Amino acid sequence: MADLTPSVDGGHREAPARPAETPAAGGVPAIELRGVTAGYDERAAVESVDLSIPAGSLVAIFGPNGGGKTTLLKLIAGLLQPWSGTVRVLGGAPSEVAHRIAYVPQAELVDWAFPVSVWDVAMMGRFARLGPLHQPGAADRAAVSGALDRVGMLGVATTQIGRLSGGQRRRAFLARAIAAEAELYLLDEPVTGVDVPTQEDLMDLLAAESAKGRTVVATTHDLAAASRHFERVVGVNRRIHADGPVSLLSDPDVLSRTYGGHVLVIGERGVLLDDAHHHDSERGSERHFHEPGPRR
Amino acid sequence: MTPLDAVLQPLGYAFFLRALVASTVVGLVCAVVGSYMVLRGLAFMGDALSHSAFPGVVAAYLLKGPFYLGAAIAAVGTALAIGWVTRRGRLRSDTTIGVLFAGMFALGVFLFSRIPNYVGDLFGFLFGEILGIGDADLLALTALAVIVLAVVAVFWKELLYSTFDPLGAAAAGLPVARLDYVLLAVIALTIVVSLQAVGIILVVAMLVTPAAIGQLLATSFGRLVAIAIAVGVVSPIAGLYLSYWLDAATGATIVLVETGLFILALALVSVRRRVPAKA
């Protein structure tokens, strides 16, 4: 695993040296946020965020509900524009490199009754690069087939997504990211609501993608999962309160800073009581009209 | 009269043939566009846009302009306004729809009441006059239908992706906001195409019911659309004949056929659920 220096204050630092397995553009970070403040309506969800994530990293963003985890992910995905500061992803603005970004939404935001099969979902990963007028061809079918094979879902390719287990549902979306040949995977709460063996399977797949040089960033409020499976953690609660190796998660100071008062540390492993139940989602529960356009 | 005569005899009338062609085209376009609408939960939007077309229709009548142009300007304008107000304002889209649709319909009633010698066409506006459709109307309707189908053919993938997962689609670079507007405009045009067939009040059924039947019976988007098209094309034909034989209102009969098929599909699905497949 990478030898990362803890940088608890979230200040700027050099991208740490990565093992040779990472072919990414020599030292240029996959994600770089400078002085980013952003939010919904007039309420800032994150403030003055500086963050640099090297290519090929396997990063968990943790923090309390409403602390800005999803906001951070959406900024990186280009789904939300910063009020101030700059977001650079894979060497450009998110909208310039959108074809190389795959975003997997929270499972609860997906309409699982939607009449699409596992194959259809993975094929959507090809749509953006195809463009209007072009229909999926042999190369696209090969990519989808390969992606489904990679995540072990080829056998259920024709199954409607609502009939899948929680772990299979997430693997279908992961197949979409793989089929898209994305270089940056952004996943919102990928291991929430699935049992531990399923978590292990999913994380093995994500770790394999990261080992190939893909950058994987996932939000999670499951600290146990974060410490077991990720290389690096970023703690956010309006500001970045932790940024470094997973060992930060066993530092009571880091946890109490990130979670404010809502943390109770017992013994050597942090035990957490988080009573902040507001969510950092935008207002309403609209699904027909999407947020003010990130890409007009 | 033999059953065959009963089927063939009305075909001898040019008005019946025109109505048959027009209502089949309407059924097809409504089925395709409606498939996206039901998956996005836009049924109420469909109802709203058809009512919004009313002032356009009345204005066209008053100004002796083309019916389709007036209806299209009012419906597309309202569709885009709903999208815009929802994005800019802090209101839920159903609130915006409620305000704008009632306002537009009221404007239509207001304009209508100002027509000097209050013609008896209101019933036609509200419930359709498919049997009175002329050659020029049929041409205009078909041209609009071709435009709508062409737009959907070009953007079917993008519309599907942004309907299913707007966040994932936007992150991958699809212009989700613009696609929303494209879909709204397409819905508005489809309503304009359908107005003469079933009228303002019943258009929403043509849009939503075939797709709803598709959603009940299908597990893939392709099959949903296929079932919707089958229902959307067969119902107007059956409805036209039934209304001819029974001397009943045409638009209403077409809608009732679709409603009947929906109840049938619902029954089928609940029976299927009670008796699980052996597999």
mmCIF file of N, CA and C in Angstrom, chain A residues 127-241:
data_model
loop_
_atom_site.group_PDB
_atom_site.id
_atom_site.type_symbol
_atom_site.label_atom_id
_atom_site.label_comp_id
_atom_site.label_asym_id
_atom_site.label_seq_id
_atom_site.Cartn_x
_atom_site.Cartn_y
_atom_site.Cartn_z
ATOM 1 N N PHE A 127 -23.041 4.829 -24.067
ATOM 2 C CA PHE A 127 -23.868 5.811 -24.766
ATOM 3 C C PHE A 127 -23.164 7.161 -24.962
ATOM 4 N N ALA A 128 -22.487 7.637 -23.908
ATOM 5 C CA ALA A 128 -21.904 8.978 -24.008
ATOM 6 C C ALA A 128 -20.833 9.016 -25.092
ATOM 7 N N ARG A 129 -20.037 7.941 -25.192
ATOM 8 C CA ARG A 129 -18.977 7.972 -26.207
ATOM 9 C C ARG A 129 -19.528 7.731 -27.605
ATOM 10 N N LEU A 130 -20.688 7.044 -27.695
ATOM 11 C CA LEU A 130 -21.289 6.818 -29.011
ATOM 12 C C LEU A 130 -21.836 8.108 -29.618
ATOM 13 N N GLY A 131 -22.556 8.867 -28.809
ATOM 14 C CA GLY A 131 -23.170 10.082 -29.328
ATOM 15 C C GLY A 131 -24.478 9.782 -30.051
ATOM 16 N N PRO A 132 -25.318 10.826 -30.243
ATOM 17 C CA PRO A 132 -26.599 10.628 -30.920
ATOM 18 C C PRO A 132 -26.360 10.090 -32.337
ATOM 19 N N LEU A 133 -27.359 9.438 -32.893
ATOM 20 C CA LEU A 133 -27.317 8.873 -34.248
ATOM 21 C C LEU A 133 -26.533 7.578 -34.342
ATOM 22 N N HIS A 134 -25.522 7.393 -33.477
ATOM 23 C CA HIS A 134 -24.754 6.151 -33.567
ATOM 24 C C HIS A 134 -25.383 5.076 -32.689
ATOM 25 N N GLN A 135 -25.609 3.927 -33.269
ATOM 26 C CA GLN A 135 -26.200 2.825 -32.516
ATOM 27 C C GLN A 135 -25.089 1.912 -32.002
ATOM 28 N N PRO A 136 -25.335 1.265 -30.850
ATOM 29 C CA PRO A 136 -24.324 0.361 -30.313
ATOM 30 C C PRO A 136 -23.965 -0.732 -31.320
ATOM 31 N N GLY A 137 -22.682 -0.988 -31.476
ATOM 32 C CA GLY A 137 -22.220 -1.975 -32.447
ATOM 33 C C GLY A 137 -21.467 -3.110 -31.777
ATOM 34 N N ALA A 138 -20.727 -3.849 -32.581
ATOM 35 C CA ALA A 138 -20.035 -5.039 -32.088
ATOM 36 C C ALA A 138 -19.016 -4.681 -31.008
ATOM 37 N N ALA A 139 -18.297 -3.563 -31.200
ATOM 38 C CA ALA A 139 -17.284 -3.175 -30.215
ATOM 39 C C ALA A 139 -17.938 -2.870 -28.871
ATOM 40 N N ASP A 140 -19.129 -2.241 -28.924
ATOM 41 C CA ASP A 140 -19.827 -1.911 -27.681
ATOM 42 C C ASP A 140 -20.325 -3.174 -26.985
ATOM 43 N N ARG A 141 -20.838 -4.104 -27.787
ATOM 44 C CA ARG A 141 -21.321 -5.351 -27.192
ATOM 45 C C ARG A 141 -20.156 -6.122 -26.578
ATOM 46 N N ALA A 142 -19.003 -6.069 -27.226
ATOM 47 C CA ALA A 142 -17.837 -6.756 -26.674
ATOM 48 C C ALA A 142 -17.411 -6.113 -25.356
ATOM 49 N N ALA A 143 -17.448 -4.781 -25.311
ATOM 50 C CA ALA A 143 -17.052 -4.077 -24.087
ATOM 51 C C ALA A 143 -18.010 -4.399 -22.943
ATOM 52 N N VAL A 144 -19.304 -4.422 -23.253
ATOM 53 C CA VAL A 144 -20.312 -4.722 -22.219
ATOM 54 C C VAL A 144 -20.149 -6.158 -21.741
ATOM 55 N N SER A 145 -19.971 -7.053 -22.679
ATOM 56 C CA SER A 145 -19.809 -8.453 -22.336
ATOM 57 C C SER A 145 -18.567 -8.655 -21.455
ATOM 58 N N GLY A 146 -17.474 -7.994 -21.842
ATOM 59 C CA GLY A 146 -16.250 -8.088 -21.046
ATOM 60 C C GLY A 146 -16.430 -7.519 -19.647
ATOM 61 N N ALA A 147 -17.131 -6.389 -19.560
ATOM 62 C CA ALA A 147 -17.351 -5.746 -18.253
ATOM 63 C C ALA A 147 -18.215 -6.622 -17.360
ATOM 64 N N LEU A 148 -19.268 -7.214 -17.938
ATOM 65 C CA LEU A 148 -20.150 -8.075 -17.140
ATOM 66 C C LEU A 148 -19.399 -9.323 -16.680
ATOM 67 N N ASP A 149 -18.540 -9.811 -17.546
ATOM 68 C CA ASP A 149 -17.726 -10.968 -17.188
ATOM 69 C C ASP A 149 -16.805 -10.619 -16.016
ATOM 70 N N ARG A 150 -16.203 -9.444 -16.090
ATOM 71 C CA ARG A 150 -15.273 -9.011 -15.053
ATOM 72 C C ARG A 150 -15.938 -8.974 -13.674
ATOM 73 N N VAL A 151 -17.181 -8.514 -13.639
ATOM 74 C CA VAL A 151 -17.857 -8.406 -12.345
ATOM 75 C C VAL A 151 -18.712 -9.642 -12.048
ATOM 76 N N GLY A 152 -18.584 -10.667 -12.884
ATOM 77 C CA GLY A 152 -19.293 -11.916 -12.623
ATOM 78 C C GLY A 152 -20.795 -11.828 -12.813
ATOM 79 N N MET A 153 -21.245 -11.016 -13.786
ATOM 80 C CA MET A 153 -22.683 -10.813 -13.971
ATOM 81 C C MET A 153 -23.160 -11.254 -15.355
ATOM 82 N N LEU A 154 -22.279 -11.910 -16.103
ATOM 83 C CA LEU A 154 -22.670 -12.303 -17.460
ATOM 84 C C LEU A 154 -23.843 -13.287 -17.422
ATOM 85 N N GLY A 155 -23.870 -14.125 -16.389
ATOM 86 C CA GLY A 155 -24.929 -15.129 -16.277
ATOM 87 C C GLY A 155 -26.314 -14.544 -16.047
ATOM 88 N N VAL A 156 -26.375 -13.321 -15.491
ATOM 89 C CA VAL A 156 -27.679 -12.706 -15.232
ATOM 90 C C VAL A 156 -27.886 -11.476 -16.112
ATOM 91 N N ALA A 157 -27.212 -11.452 -17.263
ATOM 92 C CA ALA A 157 -27.235 -10.267 -18.126
ATOM 93 C C ALA A 157 -28.650 -9.847 -18.516
ATOM 94 N N THR A 158 -29.544 -10.820 -18.702
ATOM 95 C CA THR A 158 -30.878 -10.477 -19.182
ATOM 96 C C THR A 158 -31.869 -10.225 -18.049
ATOM 97 N N THR A 159 -31.395 -10.312 -16.807
ATOM 98 C CA THR A 159 -32.297 -10.125 -15.663
ATOM 99 C C THR A 159 -32.615 -8.649 -15.458
ATOM 100 N N GLN A 160 -33.888 -8.364 -15.165
ATOM 101 C CA GLN A 160 -34.283 -6.988 -14.837
ATOM 102 C C GLN A 160 -33.620 -6.603 -13.512
ATOM 103 N N ILE A 161 -33.123 -5.386 -13.423
ATOM 104 C CA ILE A 161 -32.270 -5.014 -12.292
ATOM 105 C C ILE A 161 -32.960 -5.105 -10.930
ATOM 106 N N GLY A 162 -34.294 -4.946 -10.908
ATOM 107 C CA GLY A 162 -35.006 -5.011 -9.636
ATOM 108 C C GLY A 162 -35.014 -6.413 -9.031
ATOM 109 N N ARG A 163 -34.710 -7.415 -9.859
ATOM 110 C CA ARG A 163 -34.742 -8.792 -9.361
ATOM 111 C C ARG A 163 -33.389 -9.242 -8.835
ATOM 112 N N LEU A 164 -32.427 -8.331 -8.789
ATOM 113 C CA LEU A 164 -31.087 -8.672 -8.332
ATOM 114 C C LEU A 164 -30.962 -8.444 -6.826
ATOM 115 N N SER A 165 -29.940 -9.075 -6.228
ATOM 116 C CA SER A 165 -29.614 -8.791 -4.831
ATOM 117 C C SER A 165 -28.902 -7.443 -4.753
ATOM 118 N N GLY A 166 -28.765 -6.918 -3.541
ATOM 119 C CA GLY A 166 -28.098 -5.628 -3.350
ATOM 120 C C GLY A 166 -26.690 -5.614 -3.924
ATOM 121 N N GLY A 167 -25.936 -6.675 -3.707
ATOM 122 C CA GLY A 167 -24.563 -6.739 -4.211
ATOM 123 C C GLY A 167 -24.531 -6.808 -5.728
ATOM 124 N N GLN A 168 -25.465 -7.585 -6.293
ATOM 125 C CA GLN A 168 -25.510 -7.696 -7.759
ATOM 126 C C GLN A 168 -25.878 -6.359 -8.401
ATOM 127 N N ARG A 169 -26.780 -5.625 -7.746
ATOM 128 C CA ARG A 169 -27.182 -4.321 -8.280
ATOM 129 C C ARG A 169 -25.978 -3.408 -8.401
ATOM 130 N N ARG A 170 -25.147 -3.412 -7.360
ATOM 131 C CA ARG A 170 -23.976 -2.544 -7.403
ATOM 132 C C ARG A 170 -22.977 -3.027 -8.444
ATOM 133 N N ARG A 171 -22.883 -4.351 -8.586
ATOM 134 C CA ARG A 171 -21.960 -4.865 -9.600
ATOM 135 C C ARG A 171 -22.419 -4.498 -11.004
ATOM 136 N N ALA A 172 -23.735 -4.436 -11.217
ATOM 137 C CA ALA A 172 -24.243 -4.022 -12.538
ATOM 138 C C ALA A 172 -23.788 -2.591 -12.847
ATOM 139 N N PHE A 173 -23.854 -1.720 -11.847
ATOM 140 C CA PHE A 173 -23.418 -0.337 -12.056
ATOM 141 C C PHE A 173 -21.906 -0.258 -12.216
ATOM 142 N N LEU A 174 -21.186 -1.118 -11.507
ATOM 143 C CA LEU A 174 -19.735 -1.145 -11.670
ATOM 144 C C LEU A 174 -19.390 -1.593 -13.098
ATOM 145 N N ALA A 175 -20.158 -2.547 -13.610
ATOM 146 C CA ALA A 175 -19.951 -2.993 -14.991
ATOM 147 C C ALA A 175 -20.168 -1.834 -15.964
ATOM 148 N N ARG A 176 -21.118 -0.962 -15.646
ATOM 149 C CA ARG A 176 -21.340 0.202 -16.504
ATOM 150 C C ARG A 176 -20.096 1.086 -16.551
ATOM 151 N N ALA A 177 -19.466 1.284 -15.375
ATOM 152 C CA ALA A 177 -18.246 2.095 -15.316
ATOM 153 C C ALA A 177 -17.119 1.443 -16.110
ATOM 154 N N ILE A 178 -17.014 0.113 -15.986
ATOM 155 C CA ILE A 178 -15.945 -0.607 -16.696
ATOM 156 C C ILE A 178 -16.202 -0.556 -18.203
ATOM 157 N N ALA A 179 -17.466 -0.765 -18.597
ATOM 158 C CA ALA A 179 -17.815 -0.728 -20.024
ATOM 159 C C ALA A 179 -17.549 0.651 -20.622
ATOM 160 N N ALA A 180 -17.696 1.690 -19.793
ATOM 161 C CA ALA A 180 -17.448 3.055 -20.269
ATOM 162 C C ALA A 180 -15.953 3.320 -20.440
ATOM 163 N N GLU A 181 -15.124 2.379 -19.996
ATOM 164 C CA GLU A 181 -13.671 2.553 -20.009
ATOM 165 C C GLU A 181 -13.283 3.837 -19.287
ATOM 166 N N ALA A 182 -13.967 4.075 -18.164
ATOM 167 C CA ALA A 182 -13.692 5.270 -17.381
ATOM 168 C C ALA A 182 -12.352 5.130 -16.664
ATOM 169 N N GLU A 183 -11.733 6.272 -16.392
ATOM 170 C CA GLU A 183 -10.475 6.263 -15.638
ATOM 171 C C GLU A 183 -10.708 6.669 -14.196
ATOM 172 N N LEU A 184 -11.838 7.299 -13.952
ATOM 173 C CA LEU A 184 -12.155 7.749 -12.600
ATOM 174 C C LEU A 184 -13.531 7.219 -12.220
ATOM 175 N N TYR A 185 -13.571 6.415 -11.149
ATOM 176 C CA TYR A 185 -14.840 5.867 -10.685
ATOM 177 C C TYR A 185 -15.259 6.636 -9.433
ATOM 178 N N LEU A 186 -16.437 7.212 -9.480
ATOM 179 C CA LEU A 186 -16.960 7.925 -8.318
ATOM 180 C C LEU A 186 -18.209 7.189 -7.853
ATOM 181 N N LEU A 187 -18.177 6.688 -6.612
ATOM 182 C CA LEU A 187 -19.280 5.864 -6.137
ATOM 183 C C LEU A 187 -19.855 6.444 -4.849
ATOM 184 N N ASP A 188 -21.174 6.681 -4.846
ATOM 185 C CA ASP A 188 -21.821 7.239 -3.665
ATOM 186 C C ASP A 188 -22.370 6.095 -2.812
ATOM 187 N N GLU A 189 -21.770 5.885 -1.661
ATOM 188 C CA GLU A 189 -22.187 4.848 -0.700
ATOM 189 C C GLU A 189 -22.307 3.467 -1.350
ATOM 190 N N PRO A 190 -21.226 2.977 -1.982
ATOM 191 C CA PRO A 190 -21.350 1.688 -2.673
ATOM 192 C C PRO A 190 -21.521 0.493 -1.736
ATOM 193 N N VAL A 191 -21.053 0.596 -0.505
ATOM 194 C CA VAL A 191 -21.137 -0.586 0.363
ATOM 195 C C VAL A 191 -22.206 -0.426 1.443
ATOM 196 N N THR A 192 -23.048 0.598 1.298
ATOM 197 C CA THR A 192 -24.119 0.777 2.279
ATOM 198 C C THR A 192 -25.243 -0.207 2.011
ATOM 199 N N GLY A 193 -25.709 -0.851 3.059
ATOM 200 C CA GLY A 193 -26.874 -1.709 2.936
ATOM 201 C C GLY A 193 -26.599 -3.078 2.343
ATOM 202 N N VAL A 194 -25.333 -3.472 2.244
ATOM 203 C CA VAL A 194 -25.052 -4.845 1.826
ATOM 204 C C VAL A 194 -24.251 -5.529 2.943
ATOM 205 N N ASP A 195 -24.360 -6.860 3.016
ATOM 206 C CA ASP A 195 -23.702 -7.564 4.112
ATOM 207 C C ASP A 195 -22.184 -7.634 3.904
ATOM 208 N N VAL A 196 -21.479 -8.055 4.939
ATOM 209 C CA VAL A 196 -20.018 -7.976 4.897
ATOM 210 C C VAL A 196 -19.391 -8.820 3.787
ATOM 211 N N PRO A 197 -19.824 -10.065 3.573
ATOM 212 C CA PRO A 197 -19.217 -10.821 2.453
ATOM 213 C C PRO A 197 -19.417 -10.125 1.104
ATOM 214 N N THR A 198 -20.596 -9.527 0.924
ATOM 215 C CA THR A 198 -20.859 -8.803 -0.326
ATOM 216 C C THR A 198 -19.954 -7.583 -0.440
ATOM 217 N N GLN A 199 -19.772 -6.889 0.691
ATOM 218 C CA GLN A 199 -18.830 -5.768 0.719
ATOM 219 C C GLN A 199 -17.450 -6.213 0.256
ATOM 220 N N GLU A 200 -17.012 -7.369 0.787
ATOM 221 C CA GLU A 200 -15.682 -7.883 0.430
ATOM 222 C C GLU A 200 -15.576 -8.085 -1.075
ATOM 223 N N ASP A 201 -16.605 -8.716 -1.655
ATOM 224 C CA ASP A 201 -16.594 -8.968 -3.099
ATOM 225 C C ASP A 201 -16.489 -7.667 -3.887
ATOM 226 N N LEU A 202 -17.334 -6.706 -3.512
ATOM 227 C CA LEU A 202 -17.341 -5.432 -4.232
ATOM 228 C C LEU A 202 -15.989 -4.736 -4.116
ATOM 229 N N MET A 203 -15.449 -4.748 -2.896
ATOM 230 C CA MET A 203 -14.206 -4.029 -2.677
ATOM 231 C C MET A 203 -13.041 -4.706 -3.379
ATOM 232 N N ASP A 204 -13.086 -6.042 -3.479
ATOM 233 C CA ASP A 204 -12.051 -6.735 -4.256
ATOM 234 C C ASP A 204 -12.075 -6.240 -5.702
ATOM 235 N N LEU A 205 -13.283 -6.095 -6.245
ATOM 236 C CA LEU A 205 -13.413 -5.617 -7.619
ATOM 237 C C LEU A 205 -12.866 -4.188 -7.756
ATOM 238 N N LEU A 206 -13.219 -3.325 -6.792
ATOM 239 C CA LEU A 206 -12.746 -1.936 -6.851
ATOM 240 C C LEU A 206 -11.229 -1.874 -6.688
ATOM 241 N N ALA A 207 -10.699 -2.712 -5.785
ATOM 242 C CA ALA A 207 -9.240 -2.730 -5.584
ATOM 243 C C ALA A 207 -8.535 -3.180 -6.861
ATOM 244 N N ALA A 208 -9.138 -4.136 -7.572
ATOM 245 C CA ALA A 208 -8.544 -4.605 -8.826
ATOM 246 C C ALA A 208 -8.537 -3.485 -9.865
ATOM 247 N N GLU A 209 -9.605 -2.714 -9.914
ATOM 248 C CA GLU A 209 -9.657 -1.584 -10.850
ATOM 249 C C GLU A 209 -8.590 -0.559 -10.496
ATOM 250 N N SER A 210 -8.464 -0.295 -9.199
ATOM 251 C CA SER A 210 -7.462 0.669 -8.755
ATOM 252 C C SER A 210 -6.051 0.194 -9.084
ATOM 253 N N ALA A 211 -5.819 -1.117 -8.942
ATOM 254 C CA ALA A 211 -4.502 -1.674 -9.241
ATOM 255 C C ALA A 211 -4.159 -1.518 -10.721
ATOM 256 N N LYS A 212 -5.205 -1.395 -11.570
ATOM 257 C CA LYS A 212 -4.969 -1.180 -13.006
ATOM 258 C C LYS A 212 -4.721 0.275 -13.335
ATOM 259 N N GLY A 213 -4.725 1.120 -12.287
ATOM 260 C CA GLY A 213 -4.464 2.529 -12.537
ATOM 261 C C GLY A 213 -5.699 3.396 -12.530
ATOM 262 N N ARG A 214 -6.871 2.782 -12.407
ATOM 263 C CA ARG A 214 -8.092 3.574 -12.282
ATOM 264 C C ARG A 214 -8.099 4.248 -10.920
ATOM 265 N N THR A 215 -8.624 5.443 -10.857
ATOM 266 C CA THR A 215 -8.780 6.122 -9.579
ATOM 267 C C THR A 215 -10.186 5.845 -9.070
ATOM 268 N N VAL A 216 -10.291 5.386 -7.841
ATOM 269 C CA VAL A 216 -11.584 5.019 -7.281
ATOM 270 C C VAL A 216 -11.852 5.865 -6.040
ATOM 271 N N VAL A 217 -12.927 6.631 -6.050
ATOM 272 C CA VAL A 217 -13.302 7.440 -4.895
ATOM 273 C C VAL A 217 -14.727 7.068 -4.504
ATOM 274 N N ALA A 218 -14.900 6.679 -3.238
ATOM 275 C CA ALA A 218 -16.225 6.272 -2.774
ATOM 276 C C ALA A 218 -16.550 6.994 -1.479
ATOM 277 N N THR A 219 -17.787 7.412 -1.335
ATOM 278 C CA THR A 219 -18.206 7.934 -0.037
ATOM 279 C C THR A 219 -18.670 6.755 0.811
ATOM 280 N N THR A 220 -18.534 6.872 2.104
ATOM 281 C CA THR A 220 -19.076 5.856 2.990
ATOM 282 C C THR A 220 -19.260 6.441 4.378
ATOM 283 N N HIS A 221 -20.307 5.988 5.065
ATOM 284 C CA HIS A 221 -20.388 6.360 6.469
ATOM 285 C C HIS A 221 -20.062 5.159 7.349
ATOM 286 N N ASP A 222 -19.610 4.086 6.680
ATOM 287 C CA ASP A 222 -19.252 2.868 7.390
ATOM 288 C C ASP A 222 -17.740 2.871 7.619
ATOM 289 N N LEU A 223 -17.348 3.311 8.803
ATOM 290 C CA LEU A 223 -15.911 3.459 9.067
ATOM 291 C C LEU A 223 -15.194 2.128 9.083
ATOM 292 N N ALA A 224 -15.881 1.083 9.539
ATOM 293 C CA ALA A 224 -15.258 -0.240 9.552
ATOM 294 C C ALA A 224 -14.918 -0.661 8.129
ATOM 295 N N ALA A 225 -15.885 -0.449 7.227
ATOM 296 C CA ALA A 225 -15.647 -0.795 5.828
ATOM 297 C C ALA A 225 -14.517 0.055 5.254
ATOM 298 N N ALA A 226 -14.514 1.350 5.594
ATOM 299 C CA ALA A 226 -13.472 2.238 5.075
ATOM 300 C C ALA A 226 -12.096 1.758 5.518
ATOM 301 N N SER A 227 -11.973 1.382 6.790
ATOM 302 C CA SER A 227 -10.644 1.015 7.282
ATOM 303 C C SER A 227 -10.220 -0.352 6.761
ATOM 304 N N ARG A 228 -11.178 -1.219 6.486
ATOM 305 C CA ARG A 228 -10.810 -2.549 5.987
ATOM 306 C C ARG A 228 -10.375 -2.509 4.538
ATOM 307 N N HIS A 229 -11.038 -1.690 3.725
ATOM 308 C CA HIS A 229 -10.916 -1.887 2.276
ATOM 309 C C HIS A 229 -10.196 -0.799 1.506
ATOM 310 N N PHE A 230 -10.026 0.368 2.092
ATOM 311 C CA PHE A 230 -9.465 1.454 1.293
ATOM 312 C C PHE A 230 -8.001 1.702 1.644
ATOM 313 N N GLU A 231 -7.305 2.399 0.757
ATOM 314 C CA GLU A 231 -5.901 2.723 0.986
ATOM 315 C C GLU A 231 -5.761 4.040 1.705
ATOM 316 N N ARG A 232 -6.773 4.864 1.475
ATOM 317 C CA ARG A 232 -6.634 6.236 1.878
ATOM 318 C C ARG A 232 -8.004 6.782 2.237
ATOM 319 N N VAL A 233 -8.050 7.680 3.233
ATOM 320 C CA VAL A 233 -9.340 8.228 3.646
ATOM 321 C C VAL A 233 -9.294 9.754 3.663
ATOM 322 N N VAL A 234 -10.428 10.341 3.360
ATOM 323 C CA VAL A 234 -10.593 11.789 3.427
ATOM 324 C C VAL A 234 -11.805 12.037 4.318
ATOM 325 N N GLY A 235 -11.607 12.755 5.417
ATOM 326 C CA GLY A 235 -12.713 13.047 6.326
ATOM 327 C C GLY A 235 -13.265 14.429 6.052
ATOM 328 N N VAL A 236 -14.574 14.519 5.819
ATOM 329 C CA VAL A 236 -15.157 15.819 5.492
ATOM 330 C C VAL A 236 -16.355 16.111 6.390
ATOM 331 N N ASN A 237 -16.351 17.313 6.921
ATOM 332 C CA ASN A 237 -17.508 17.860 7.619
ATOM 333 C C ASN A 237 -17.441 19.362 7.381
ATOM 334 N N ARG A 238 -18.053 19.776 6.287
ATOM 335 C CA ARG A 238 -17.912 21.143 5.747
ATOM 336 C C ARG A 238 -16.511 21.421 5.243
ATOM 337 N N ARG A 239 -15.499 21.089 6.067
ATOM 338 C CA ARG A 239 -14.115 21.226 5.623
ATOM 339 C C ARG A 239 -13.460 19.859 5.650
ATOM 340 N N ILE A 240 -12.277 19.790 5.056
ATOM 341 C CA ILE A 240 -11.521 18.540 5.124
ATOM 342 C C ILE A 240 -10.847 18.466 6.499
ATOM 343 N N HIS A 241 -11.156 17.423 7.244
ATOM 344 C CA HIS A 241 -10.585 17.289 8.581
ATOM 345 C C HIS A 241 -9.555 16.174 8.661
#
